[in-house]
C-alpha positions as semicolon CSV with decimal commas, in nm:
position;residue;x (nm);y (nm);z (nm)
1;M;0,105;1,057;2,422
2;R;0,347;1,246;2,199
3;K;0,719;1,233;2,256
4;V;0,885;1,557;2,372
5;I;1,222;1,719;2,320
6;L;1,407;1,966;2,544
7;I;1,472;2,314;2,407
8;I;1,757;2,478;2,599
9;F;1,844;2,844;2,558
10;G;2,157;3,024;2,675
11;I;1,969;3,199;2,956
12;G;1,883;2,863;3,111
13;C;1,518;2,850;3,005
14;I;1,395;2,496;2,946
15;F;1,051;2,397;2,814
16;L;0,886;2,097;2,652
17;R;0,755;2,091;2,296
18;P;0,565;1,801;2,134
19;I;0,733;1,640;1,837
20;P;0,520;1,709;1,527
21;I;0,330;1,409;1,395
22;H;0,525;1,406;1,070
23;S;0,853;1,347;1,259
24;Q;0,735;1,012;1,393
25;T;0,902;0,707;1,239
26;T;0,733;0,407;1,085
27;A;0,830;0,207;1,395
28;D;0,661;0,467;1,618
29;Y;0,337;0,438;1,424
30;E;0,358;0,058;1,414
31;K;0,369;0,060;1,794
32;I;0,069;0,293;1,818
33;I;-0,131;0,081;1,573
34;K;-0,058;-0,241;1,759
35;E;-0,149;-0,093;2,096
36;Y;-0,492;0,019;1,977
37;I;-0,580;-0,287;1,768
38;Y;-0,460;-0,545;2,019
39;K;-0,672;-0,373;2,282
40;D;-0,989;-0,333;2,073
41;Y;-1,012;-0,625;1,832
42;K;-1,265;-0,826;2,034
43;K;-1,514;-0,543;1,991
44;M;-1,580;-0,697;1,647
45;Y;-1,731;-1,004;1,813
46;R;-2,110;-1,038;1,827
47;E;-2,316;-1,312;1,984
48;A;-2,594;-1,497;1,805
49;G;-2,948;-1,372;1,820
50;G;-3,257;-1,300;1,610
51;A;-3,196;-1,360;1,240
52;L;-2,835;-1,461;1,309
53;Q;-2,831;-1,806;1,469
54;Y;-2,450;-1,822;1,495
55;P;-2,200;-1,580;1,653
56;F;-2,040;-1,345;1,399
57;M;-1,812;-1,045;1,345
58;A;-1,924;-0,687;1,274
59;P;-1,714;-0,424;1,092
60;G;-1,691;-0,162;1,366
61;T;-1,724;-0,062;1,728
62;N;-1,969;0,225;1,694
63;T;-2,158;0,129;1,380
64;Y;-2,282;-0,194;1,225
65;G;-2,349;-0,322;1,576
66;N;-2,601;-0,588;1,476
67;E;-2,499;-0,650;1,115
68;L;-2,309;-0,925;0,937
69;W;-2,163;-0,813;0,602
70;D;-2,027;-1,034;0,325
71;W;-1,673;-0,936;0,220
72;D;-1,629;-0,737;0,541
73;S;-1,655;-1,045;0,765
74;W;-1,415;-1,241;0,542
75;L;-1,148;-0,971;0,555
76;C;-1,207;-0,904;0,925
77;D;-1,112;-1,267;0,975
78;I;-0,783;-1,237;0,784
79;S;-0,680;-0,953;1,015
80;L;-0,811;-1,138;1,321
81;R;-0,588;-1,435;1,244
82;Q;-0,290;-1,199;1,218
83;I;-0,374;-1,057;1,560
84;L;-0,403;-1,406;1,705
85;S;-0,074;-1,503;1,540
86;D;0,091;-1,197;1,698
87;I;-0,047;-1,211;2,052
88;G;-0,326;-1,470;2,080
89;S;-0,326;-1,730;2,353
90;V;-0,468;-2,080;2,308
91;E;-0,786;-1,958;2,478
92;D;-0,808;-1,652;2,250
93;K;-0,786;-1,871;1,940
94;K;-1,047;-2,111;2,068
95;E;-1,281;-1,823;2,151
96;A;-1,239;-1,671;1,803
97;E;-1,329;-1,989;1,619
98;K;-1,702;-1,971;1,685
99;F;-1,719;-1,615;1,550
100;E;-1,516;-1,706;1,242
101;K;-1,715;-2,013;1,145
102;G;-2,038;-1,841;1,245
103;C;-1,992;-1,578;0,972
104;I;-1,994;-1,856;0,712
105;L;-2,265;-2,072;0,865
106;N;-2,504;-1,780;0,909
107;Y;-2,490;-1,710;0,536
108;L;-2,510;-2,073;0,428
109;S;-2,820;-2,119;0,641
110;Y;-2,999;-1,872;0,412
111;C;-2,891;-2,036;0,085
112;G;-3,125;-2,276;-0,096
113;S;-3,123;-2,453;-0,430
114;D;-3,167;-2,130;-0,626
115;G;-2,828;-2,017;-0,493
116;W;-2,947;-1,681;-0,363
117;M;-2,770;-1,548;-0,053
118;P;-2,809;-1,210;0,126
119;I;-2,539;-0,944;0,123
120;M;-2,607;-0,828;0,477
121;I;-2,805;-0,978;0,764
122;N;-2,917;-0,763;1,054
123;R;-2,982;-0,947;1,379
124;N;-3,323;-0,773;1,397
125;T;-3,420;-0,845;1,034
126;D;-3,755;-0,997;0,953
127;V;-3,629;-1,315;0,792
128;A;-3,919;-1,324;0,546
129;S;-3,808;-0,988;0,403
130;L;-3,447;-1,089;0,335
131;K;-3,502;-1,240;-0,007
132;P;-3,601;-1,008;-0,294
133;K;-3,907;-1,086;-0,504
134;N;-3,697;-1,121;-0,816
135;I;-3,348;-1,260;-0,766
136;Y;-3,271;-1,186;-1,133
137;K;-3,283;-0,812;-1,068
138;E;-3,093;-0,777;-0,740
139;N;-2,733;-0,840;-0,641
140;M;-2,646;-1,097;-0,378
141;H;-2,356;-1,191;-0,152
142;K;-2,026;-1,117;-0,324
143;P;-1,820;-1,420;-0,435
144;C;-1,598;-1,449;-0,128
145;L;-1,773;-1,699;0,099
146;A;-1,588;-2,001;-0,038
147;Q;-1,265;-1,805;0,001
148;H;-1,352;-1,739;0,365
149;A;-1,429;-2,107;0,423
150;A;-1,112;-2,219;0,241
151;F;-0,907;-1,976;0,449
152;L;-1,035;-2,130;0,774
153;V;-0,987;-2,484;0,644
154;K;-0,630;-2,404;0,544
155;M;-0,561;-2,238;0,880
156;N;-0,684;-2,555;1,051
157;N;-0,450;-2,797;0,871
158;G;-0,694;-2,873;0,590
159;N;-0,978;-3,002;0,808
160;A;-1,303;-2,932;0,619
161;E;-1,535;-3,176;0,795
162;W;-1,721;-2,897;0,974
163;L;-1,826;-2,774;0,630
164;R;-1,921;-3,105;0,468
165;E;-2,297;-3,087;0,525
166;M;-2,308;-2,725;0,403
167;Y;-2,080;-2,764;0,100
168;S;-2,382;-2,833;-0,122
169;N;-2,516;-2,488;-0,024
170;L;-2,186;-2,336;-0,137
171;Q;-2,232;-2,517;-0,469
172;Y;-2,582;-2,372;-0,499
173;F;-2,438;-2,026;-0,432
174;I;-2,174;-2,056;-0,705
175;G;-2,435;-2,210;-0,933
176;G;-2,654;-1,905;-0,874
177;Y;-2,375;-1,683;-1,001
178;K;-2,322;-1,904;-1,305
179;T;-2,694;-1,907;-1,384
180;R;-2,777;-1,541;-1,328
181;Y;-2,453;-1,342;-1,353
182;L;-2,252;-1,503;-1,634
183;N;-2,234;-1,344;-1,978
184;R;-2,197;-1,644;-2,207
185;A;-2,049;-1,453;-2,501
186;T;-1,749;-1,318;-2,306
187;G;-1,726;-1,568;-2,022
188;L;-1,729;-1,276;-1,776
189;Y;-1,955;-1,216;-1,477
190;F;-2,167;-0,901;-1,441
191;W;-2,363;-0,720;-1,173
192;Q;-2,743;-0,734;-1,182
193;N;-2,759;-0,363;-1,092
194;D;-2,546;-0,096;-0,922
195;V;-2,663;-0,154;-0,564
196;M;-2,431;-0,286;-0,290
197;I;-2,148;-0,388;-0,522
198;G;-1,876;-0,350;-0,256
199;V;-1,703;-0,061;-0,434
200;D;-2,023;0,137;-0,413
201;N;-1,999;0,416;-0,670
202;D;-1,740;0,272;-0,906
203;P;-1,836;0,464;-1,223
204;C;-1,797;0,149;-1,433
205;T;-2,114;0,017;-1,264
206;F;-2,275;0,305;-1,071
207;F;-2,574;0,451;-1,262
208;R;-2,499;0,218;-1,553
209;P;-2,774;0,004;-1,712
210;D;-2,861;-0,317;-1,528
211;R;-2,662;-0,629;-1,623
212;S;-2,417;-0,424;-1,829
213;S;-2,108;-0,409;-1,607
214;G;-1,844;-0,678;-1,651
215;S;-1,666;-0,549;-1,341
216;I;-1,297;-0,632;-1,304
217;Y;-1,352;-0,632;-0,927
218;L;-1,631;-0,890;-0,952
219;N;-1,443;-1,112;-1,197
220;C;-1,122;-1,114;-0,993
221;M;-1,323;-1,208;-0,684
222;M;-1,503;-1,481;-0,877
223;Y;-1,179;-1,628;-1,007
224;K;-1,047;-1,669;-0,653
225;E;-1,386;-1,804;-0,542
226;L;-1,372;-2,078;-0,804
227;E;-1,020;-2,168;-0,695
228;A;-1,144;-2,187;-0,335
229;M;-1,433;-2,413;-0,437
230;A;-1,185;-2,649;-0,605
231;Y;-0,965;-2,652;-0,295
232;L;-1,259;-2,729;-0,066
233;A;-1,382;-3,006;-0,297
234;G;-1,036;-3,160;-0,278
235;R;-1,031;-3,147;0,100
236;L;-1,372;-3,320;0,104
237;Q;-1,256;-3,589;-0,145
238;L;-1,501;-3,465;-0,409
239;D;-1,246;-3,510;-0,685
240;E;-1,471;-3,485;-0,992
241;I;-1,629;-3,168;-0,858
242;K;-1,281;-3,029;-0,796
243;V;-1,194;-3,076;-1,163
244;D;-1,509;-2,888;-1,268
245;Y;-1,425;-2,585;-1,058
246;E;-1,064;-2,586;-1,173
247;R;-1,186;-2,578;-1,532
248;D;-1,427;-2,292;-1,456
249;A;-1,147;-2,094;-1,290
250;N;-0,915;-2,142;-1,587
251;N;-1,189;-2,039;-1,831
252;L;-1,257;-1,724;-1,633
253;K;-0,888;-1,636;-1,616
254;E;-0,866;-1,663;-1,993
255;A;-1,179;-1,449;-2,034
256;I;-1,036;-1,176;-1,810
257;Q;-0,709;-1,176;-2,001
258;K;-0,888;-1,162;-2,336
259;N;-1,145;-0,897;-2,253
260;C;-1,017;-0,685;-1,962
261;W;-0,643;-0,639;-2,028
262;D;-0,566;-0,330;-2,235
263;E;-0,227;-0,356;-2,401
264;R;-0,237;0,009;-2,502
265;D;-0,268;0,138;-2,145
266;G;-0,108;-0,154;-1,962
267;F;-0,401;-0,196;-1,722
268;F;-0,699;-0,420;-1,645
269;Y;-1,036;-0,254;-1,694
270;S;-1,403;-0,337;-1,647
271;V;-1,599;-0,390;-1,968
272;D;-1,935;-0,277;-2,101
273;L;-2,165;-0,564;-2,198
274;N;-2,454;-0,338;-2,303
275;L;-2,444;-0,413;-2,677
276;R;-2,728;-0,469;-2,920
277;P;-2,777;-0,834;-3,014
278;I;-2,633;-0,953;-3,342
279;Q;-2,902;-0,963;-3,608
280;T;-2,932;-1,274;-3,819
281;E;-3,238;-1,188;-4,030
282;E;-3,169;-1,150;-4,401
283;W;-3,135;-0,786;-4,507
284;A;-3,136;-0,661;-4,146
285;Y;-2,944;-0,334;-4,128
286;H;-2,651;-0,474;-3,926
287;S;-2,641;-0,819;-4,082
288;G;-2,407;-0,726;-4,364
289;A;-2,123;-0,646;-4,126
290;P;-2,213;-0,770;-3,777
291;R;-1,986;-0,687;-3,487
292;D;-1,722;-0,943;-3,400
293;W;-1,663;-0,815;-3,046
294;D;-1,869;-0,914;-2,742
295;C;-1,792;-0,621;-2,512
296;L;-1,631;-0,279;-2,505
297;I;-1,349;-0,203;-2,267
298;Q;-1,417;0,082;-2,020
299;R;-1,100;0,287;-2,002
300;I;-1,182;0,429;-1,660
301;E;-0,889;0,394;-1,422
302;V;-1,030;0,236;-1,108
303;W;-0,808;0,089;-0,834
304;S;-0,969;-0,252;-0,877
305;G;-0,764;-0,303;-1,193
306;F;-0,480;-0,385;-0,951
307;M;-0,690;-0,678;-0,823
308;A;-0,573;-0,879;-1,123
309;M;-0,239;-0,889;-0,937
310;W;-0,404;-0,979;-0,607
311;A;-0,590;-1,266;-0,777
312;G;-0,283;-1,393;-0,965
313;I;-0,441;-1,331;-1,307
314;A;-0,183;-1,083;-1,439
315;T;0,134;-1,207;-1,603
316;P;0,462;-1,088;-1,446
317;E;0,509;-0,849;-1,739
318;Q;0,160;-0,706;-1,696
319;A;0,211;-0,660;-1,322
320;A;0,536;-0,474;-1,380
321;R;0,367;-0,238;-1,626
322;M;0,072;-0,173;-1,397
323;V;0,294;-0,079;-1,106
324;K;0,539;0,129;-1,308
325;E;0,287;0,311;-1,526
326;H;-0,011;0,340;-1,290
327;Y;0,068;0,285;-0,924
328;A;0,381;0,503;-0,941
329;N;0,209;0,789;-1,123
330;P;0,112;1,078;-0,888
331;K;-0,116;1,220;-1,159
332;T;-0,337;0,911;-1,139
333;F;-0,327;0,670;-0,842
334;N;-0,021;0,746;-0,632
335;S;-0,068;0,968;-0,326
336;P;0,120;1,030;0,001
337;Y;-0,121;0,793;0,179
338;G;-0,168;0,518;-0,073
339;V;-0,375;0,427;-0,378
340;R;-0,650;0,662;-0,486
341;T;-0,960;0,454;-0,550
342;L;-1,018;0,645;-0,874
343;S;-0,749;0,806;-1,085
344;K;-0,713;1,176;-1,020
345;M;-0,725;1,226;-1,398
346;E;-1,081;1,096;-1,425
347;K;-1,356;1,358;-1,454
348;M;-1,556;1,176;-1,183
349;Y;-1,276;1,212;-0,925
350;N;-1,423;1,346;-0,599
351;V;-1,319;1,295;-0,236
352;K;-1,614;1,451;-0,055
353;A;-1,793;1,253;0,214
354;S;-2,074;1,022;0,109
355;G;-2,241;0,762;0,325
356;N;-2,493;0,596;0,096
357;P;-2,321;0,508;-0,127
358;S;-1,980;0,524;0,037
359;S;-1,734;0,709;-0,183
360;W;-1,484;0,519;-0,396
361;L;-1,430;0,813;-0,633
362;G;-1,077;0,882;-0,512
363;P;-1,055;0,859;-0,130
364;I;-0,804;0,620;0,026
365;W;-0,947;0,301;0,169
366;G;-0,756;0,052;0,381
367;I;-0,877;-0,239;0,169
368;S;-0,768;-0,093;-0,166
369;N;-0,425;-0,021;-0,017
370;Y;-0,408;-0,375;0,118
371;M;-0,516;-0,560;-0,198
372;T;-0,287;-0,355;-0,419
373;W;-0,002;-0,416;-0,174
374;K;-0,076;-0,789;-0,168
375;G;-0,064;-0,797;-0,545
376;M;0,280;-0,639;-0,539
377;V;0,397;-0,896;-0,285
378;N;0,259;-1,178;-0,503
379;Y;0,477;-1,061;-0,794
380;G;0,791;-0,994;-0,592
381;L;0,772;-0,613;-0,626
382;K;0,923;-0,557;-0,283
383;E;1,028;-0,194;-0,316
384;E;0,683;-0,079;-0,424
385;A;0,512;-0,304;-0,168
386;T;0,725;-0,156;0,111
387;D;0,640;0,195;-0,006
388;L;0,266;0,125;0,005
389;A;0,286;-0,056;0,339
390;K;0,466;0,240;0,497
391;K;0,208;0,482;0,360
392;T;-0,070;0,273;0,515
393;V;0,109;0,262;0,849
394;L;0,146;0,641;0,836
395;L;-0,222;0,684;0,751
396;F;-0,356;0,469;1,034
397;G;-0,088;0,560;1,285
398;K;-0,174;0,930;1,252
399;D;-0,545;0,858;1,286
400;F;-0,501;0,652;1,601
401;Q;-0,262;0,909;1,750
402;R;-0,492;1,206;1,690
403;N;-0,841;1,057;1,701
404;H;-0,791;0,731;1,897
405;C;-0,978;0,534;1,630
406;L;-0,980;0,458;1,259
407;H;-1,219;0,578;0,990
408;E;-1,377;0,425;0,680
409;Y;-1,188;0,633;0,422
410;Y;-0,947;0,926;0,393
411;Q;-0,825;1,222;0,187
412;P;-0,536;1,115;-0,038
413;E;-0,311;1,421;-0,004
414;N;-0,311;1,481;0,372
415;G;-0,457;1,161;0,520
416;E;-0,739;1,344;0,698
417;P;-1,030;1,111;0,783
418;I;-1,350;1,168;0,589
419;L;-1,619;0,948;0,741
420;N;-1,730;0,689;0,997
421;A;-1,517;0,700;1,312
422;G;-1,471;0,364;1,484
423;F;-1,446;0,163;1,162
424;Q;-1,234;-0,147;1,234
425;N;-1,295;-0,412;0,972
426;W;-1,034;-0,459;0,697
427;N;-0,838;-0,159;0,826
428;Y;-0,683;-0,404;1,070
429;L;-0,509;-0,572;0,776
430;V;-0,240;-0,310;0,830
431;L;-0,106;-0,559;1,087
432;N;-0,048;-0,813;0,810
433;M;0,148;-0,548;0,621
434;I;0,352;-0,469;0,931
435;A;0,431;-0,837;0,986
436;W;0,555;-0,863;0,627
437;M;0,779;-0,557;0,661
438;N;0,925;-0,698;0,982
439;K;0,977;-1,044;0,830
440;R;0,746;-1,214;1,077
441;N;0,473;-1,471;1,015
442;V;0,220;-1,320;0,775
443;I;-0,139;-1,444;0,757
444;S;-0,275;-1,433;0,404
445;E;-0,621;-1,484;0,260
446;F;-0,676;-1,803;0,061
């Protein structure tokens, strides 16, 4: 219900007028957001059944009713733990645990020695149809499952015993990425194709040749995944394995710095791996002056460049440049409601609704706001982090107030919802941002 003010005229006439939405304060919207989320969060819970033998979490109330999604379930859990930290009873926390662990165990139950793992599992799926005929041509679960597991282990005082029997499956999963997704020349990981890459129509990958996209999004995720694998190995007293994953993480960090950072623009970009092989035959046309570069940087300003801050890959100097020259620029990323997912200066910029693929060509997403914000927090950029947190609170507070739900993504200039009413998922991470602004306990991903 909107607040009202009294308008009193000299003739004694008194009437009520709603306060316009834009006159609400951040605190007003924080209250609205909490009321809705605290009331609705358990609607993410789903019981086991069919192809899903463990309870799990779904991304929304009205859609995705029977579906477990990869990075969605991980980020749902980060927000869930913030909710439980804010208001959860002992019983609430105990109830949540089976849904949290179930997200991980459901996926691990489908992972064998080839390391393949599905991106999404529908409760009604024919299990035999889950695995593609050629795992070298299709993408699989994004590298975030070890991060999800490490998050839960860390939240439970480092106890990883529940994962011990399945840790080998996690190793197979990471091994699958190293076998099928790693470009040896650059040390970067690539997508097999442009289908179900998380940031669906990122032009650095979308409609690009197969196995050509050294995505900054994918590589930042993989760096954190390798760190999580090392942490889990340590908790399970697998010390030699821990050292291996630490080395892999350091190598990837160096590869990202070498190949994806652009000193000219002060930003991290995806790279193009689609180069002709170097010819070694005598008198071959290119052999006299072969290329000495292994990739070409893609100077397309996509929000996921900020993920190098989220992952802790950027140097402090690089982070400062990215925020000053890119986040703060209204001609590119900065908008009244957060970070445009594609720079407004790019020719591909477009905020119209699209459901398959979902649009990341400029609309505001809760997750891109959150990860960019978290990167700013990581580097002590408090003023900019506060600015982005307030914009996210405004975005979601208005949506709850007017529509009584959240949506999947939004128009950057006026915050109007574009698609998919009832989307919960990572939007609930706004609570973690609110906790940080109010100097309360903040739950963070691994």
